[in-house]
């Protein structure tokens, strides 16, 4: 799956947590989020320098809010691809859970049918 296809699919299925997402779909969307965050942070510095000095980044916040549901959806689908419930996306909140979360998102998905399709 290409970078553009991945982003289109994530926005088409923006609130869909059912089904599965392959590694490239997930990681291209994460790359899109990183690049978008950098670009909108730079635009915030250019257009709102006074607000940026106080830690407020309005354009970056809008971008983050606009991509929150697609990120939740693709993360749940990615975890389904490795036969994990979407609720496991909360495990990084325990800090030590970052390690298994990264492992699951980097792991090749199940070839055969699993509990999630």
PDB file of C-alpha atoms in Angstrom:
ATOM      1  CA  UNK A   1       0.000   0.000   0.000  1.00  0.00           C
ATOM      2  CA  UNK A   2       1.347   3.420  -0.910  1.00  0.00           C
ATOM      3  CA  UNK A   3       1.576   6.493   1.303  1.00  0.00           C
ATOM      4  CA  UNK A   4      -1.355   8.280  -0.387  1.00  0.00           C
ATOM      5  CA  UNK A   5      -3.559   5.154  -0.475  1.00  0.00           C
ATOM      6  CA  UNK A   6      -2.957   4.641   3.226  1.00  0.00           C
ATOM      7  CA  UNK A   7      -3.997   8.182   4.133  1.00  0.00           C
ATOM      8  CA  UNK A   8      -7.088   7.989   1.919  1.00  0.00           C
ATOM      9  CA  UNK A   9      -8.138   4.679   3.456  1.00  0.00           C
ATOM     10  CA  UNK A  10      -7.635   5.978   7.005  1.00  0.00           C
ATOM     11  CA  UNK A  11      -9.828   9.014   6.335  1.00  0.00           C
ATOM     12  CA  UNK A  12     -12.440   6.942   4.491  1.00  0.00           C
ATOM     13  CA  UNK A  13     -12.633   4.589   7.465  1.00  0.00           C
ATOM     14  CA  UNK A  14     -12.066   7.413   9.950  1.00  0.00           C
ATOM     15  CA  UNK A  15     -14.351   6.036  12.662  1.00  0.00           C
ATOM     16  CA  UNK A  16     -14.264   2.366  11.695  1.00  0.00           C
ATOM     17  CA  UNK A  17     -12.595   0.165  14.258  1.00  0.00           C
ATOM     18  CA  UNK A  18     -13.780  -3.114  12.730  1.00  0.00           C
ATOM     19  CA  UNK A  19     -11.632  -5.073  10.341  1.00  0.00           C
ATOM     20  CA  UNK A  20      -7.896  -5.197   9.917  1.00  0.00           C
ATOM     21  CA  UNK A  21      -5.112  -2.839   8.803  1.00  0.00           C
ATOM     22  CA  UNK A  22      -1.772  -3.976   7.431  1.00  0.00           C
ATOM     23  CA  UNK A  23       1.531  -2.599   8.706  1.00  0.00           C
ATOM     24  CA  UNK A  24       2.073  -0.199   5.815  1.00  0.00           C
ATOM     25  CA  UNK A  25      -1.381   1.364   6.260  1.00  0.00           C
ATOM     26  CA  UNK A  26      -0.717   2.006   9.946  1.00  0.00           C
ATOM     27  CA  UNK A  27       2.877   3.203   9.665  1.00  0.00           C
ATOM     28  CA  UNK A  28       2.263   5.436   6.632  1.00  0.00           C
ATOM     29  CA  UNK A  29      -0.533   7.106   8.570  1.00  0.00           C
ATOM     30  CA  UNK A  30       1.765   7.567  11.573  1.00  0.00           C
ATOM     31  CA  UNK A  31       4.356   9.115   9.217  1.00  0.00           C
ATOM     32  CA  UNK A  32       1.630  11.422   7.877  1.00  0.00           C
ATOM     33  CA  UNK A  33       0.794  12.481  11.450  1.00  0.00           C
ATOM     34  CA  UNK A  34       4.449  13.224  12.232  1.00  0.00           C
ATOM     35  CA  UNK A  35       4.983  15.219   9.044  1.00  0.00           C
ATOM     36  CA  UNK A  36       1.683  17.086   9.551  1.00  0.00           C
ATOM     37  CA  UNK A  37       2.587  17.876  13.158  1.00  0.00           C
ATOM     38  CA  UNK A  38       5.937  19.320  12.101  1.00  0.00           C
ATOM     39  CA  UNK A  39       4.424  21.362   9.266  1.00  0.00           C
ATOM     40  CA  UNK A  40       1.624  22.782  11.412  1.00  0.00           C
ATOM     41  CA  UNK A  41       4.047  23.583  14.229  1.00  0.00           C
ATOM     42  CA  UNK A  42       6.163  25.568  11.773  1.00  0.00           C
ATOM     43  CA  UNK A  43       3.044  27.347  10.477  1.00  0.00           C
ATOM     44  CA  UNK A  44       2.071  28.168  14.059  1.00  0.00           C
ATOM     45  CA  UNK A  45       5.485  29.759  14.624  1.00  0.00           C
ATOM     46  CA  UNK A  46       5.123  31.790  11.418  1.00  0.00           C
ATOM     47  CA  UNK A  47       1.507  32.926  11.815  1.00  0.00           C
ATOM     48  CA  UNK A  48       1.085  32.957  15.602  1.00  0.00           C
ATOM     49  CA  UNK A  49       4.498  33.715  17.120  1.00  0.00           C
ATOM     50  CA  UNK A  50       3.025  35.345  20.231  1.00  0.00           C
ATOM     51  CA  UNK A  51       0.753  32.369  20.932  1.00  0.00           C
ATOM     52  CA  UNK A  52       3.561  29.897  20.288  1.00  0.00           C
ATOM     53  CA  UNK A  53       5.683  31.575  22.946  1.00  0.00           C
ATOM     54  CA  UNK A  54       2.975  30.712  25.476  1.00  0.00           C
ATOM     55  CA  UNK A  55       2.742  27.096  24.303  1.00  0.00           C
ATOM     56  CA  UNK A  56      -0.431  27.531  22.284  1.00  0.00           C
ATOM     57  CA  UNK A  57      -0.395  26.052  18.793  1.00  0.00           C
ATOM     58  CA  UNK A  58      -3.869  26.504  17.262  1.00  0.00           C
ATOM     59  CA  UNK A  59      -3.164  25.043  13.808  1.00  0.00           C
ATOM     60  CA  UNK A  60      -1.415  22.016  15.267  1.00  0.00           C
ATOM     61  CA  UNK A  61      -4.343  21.479  17.670  1.00  0.00           C
ATOM     62  CA  UNK A  62      -6.833  21.598  14.791  1.00  0.00           C
ATOM     63  CA  UNK A  63      -4.743  19.094  12.816  1.00  0.00           C
ATOM     64  CA  UNK A  64      -4.482  16.823  15.865  1.00  0.00           C
ATOM     65  CA  UNK A  65      -8.221  16.926  16.491  1.00  0.00           C
ATOM     66  CA  UNK A  66      -8.985  16.289  12.813  1.00  0.00           C
ATOM     67  CA  UNK A  67      -6.769  13.185  12.781  1.00  0.00           C
ATOM     68  CA  UNK A  68      -7.620  11.772  16.216  1.00  0.00           C
ATOM     69  CA  UNK A  69     -10.516   9.522  15.142  1.00  0.00           C
ATOM     70  CA  UNK A  70      -8.716   8.208  12.046  1.00  0.00           C
ATOM     71  CA  UNK A  71      -5.705   7.374  14.227  1.00  0.00           C
ATOM     72  CA  UNK A  72      -7.847   5.542  16.780  1.00  0.00           C
ATOM     73  CA  UNK A  73      -9.547   3.619  13.988  1.00  0.00           C
ATOM     74  CA  UNK A  74      -6.373   2.564  12.186  1.00  0.00           C
ATOM     75  CA  UNK A  75      -4.705   1.630  15.476  1.00  0.00           C
ATOM     76  CA  UNK A  76      -7.617  -0.603  16.465  1.00  0.00           C
ATOM     77  CA  UNK A  77      -7.603  -2.220  13.019  1.00  0.00           C
ATOM     78  CA  UNK A  78      -3.822  -2.712  13.195  1.00  0.00           C
ATOM     79  CA  UNK A  79      -4.143  -4.459  16.551  1.00  0.00           C
ATOM     80  CA  UNK A  80      -6.928  -6.616  15.093  1.00  0.00           C
ATOM     81  CA  UNK A  81      -4.497  -7.701  12.370  1.00  0.00           C
ATOM     82  CA  UNK A  82      -2.256  -9.257  15.049  1.00  0.00           C
ATOM     83  CA  UNK A  83      -5.278 -10.768  16.863  1.00  0.00           C
ATOM     84  CA  UNK A  84      -5.446  -8.217  19.699  1.00  0.00           C
ATOM     85  CA  UNK A  85      -8.429  -6.210  20.840  1.00  0.00           C
ATOM     86  CA  UNK A  86      -8.442  -2.530  19.963  1.00  0.00           C
ATOM     87  CA  UNK A  87      -8.527  -1.745  23.679  1.00  0.00           C
ATOM     88  CA  UNK A  88      -4.860  -2.746  23.819  1.00  0.00           C
ATOM     89  CA  UNK A  89      -4.081   0.678  22.310  1.00  0.00           C
ATOM     90  CA  UNK A  90      -4.379   1.987  25.874  1.00  0.00           C
ATOM     91  CA  UNK A  91      -1.442  -0.102  27.115  1.00  0.00           C
ATOM     92  CA  UNK A  92       1.183   2.603  26.327  1.00  0.00           C
ATOM     93  CA  UNK A  93      -0.438   4.708  29.064  1.00  0.00           C
ATOM     94  CA  UNK A  94       1.329   2.408  31.534  1.00  0.00           C
ATOM     95  CA  UNK A  95       4.690   3.515  30.044  1.00  0.00           C
ATOM     96  CA  UNK A  96       6.108  -0.031  30.178  1.00  0.00           C
ATOM     97  CA  UNK A  97       3.311  -0.972  27.765  1.00  0.00           C
ATOM     98  CA  UNK A  98       5.003   0.979  24.983  1.00  0.00           C
ATOM     99  CA  UNK A  99       7.245  -2.020  24.306  1.00  0.00           C
ATOM    100  CA  UNK A 100       4.510  -4.597  23.593  1.00  0.00           C
ATOM    101  CA  UNK A 101       2.479  -1.966  21.717  1.00  0.00           C
ATOM    102  CA  UNK A 102       5.414  -1.260  19.390  1.00  0.00           C
ATOM    103  CA  UNK A 103       6.000  -4.984  18.970  1.00  0.00           C
ATOM    104  CA  UNK A 104       2.376  -5.563  17.969  1.00  0.00           C
ATOM    105  CA  UNK A 105       2.326  -2.670  15.501  1.00  0.00           C
ATOM    106  CA  UNK A 106       5.616  -3.785  13.944  1.00  0.00           C
ATOM    107  CA  UNK A 107       4.705  -7.479  13.858  1.00  0.00           C
ATOM    108  CA  UNK A 108       3.487  -9.023  10.629  1.00  0.00           C
ATOM    109  CA  UNK A 109      -0.265  -9.590  10.696  1.00  0.00           C
ATOM    110  CA  UNK A 110      -1.895 -12.991  10.869  1.00  0.00           C
ATOM    111  CA  UNK A 111      -1.991 -14.638   7.447  1.00  0.00           C
ATOM    112  CA  UNK A 112      -5.133 -16.616   8.192  1.00  0.00           C
ATOM    113  CA  UNK A 113      -8.487 -15.611   9.603  1.00  0.00           C
ATOM    114  CA  UNK A 114      -8.356 -14.556  13.224  1.00  0.00           C
ATOM    115  CA  UNK A 115     -10.921 -13.406  15.769  1.00  0.00           C
ATOM    116  CA  UNK A 116     -11.326 -10.070  13.986  1.00  0.00           C
ATOM    117  CA  UNK A 117     -11.680 -11.158  10.370  1.00  0.00           C
TER     118      UNK A 117
END
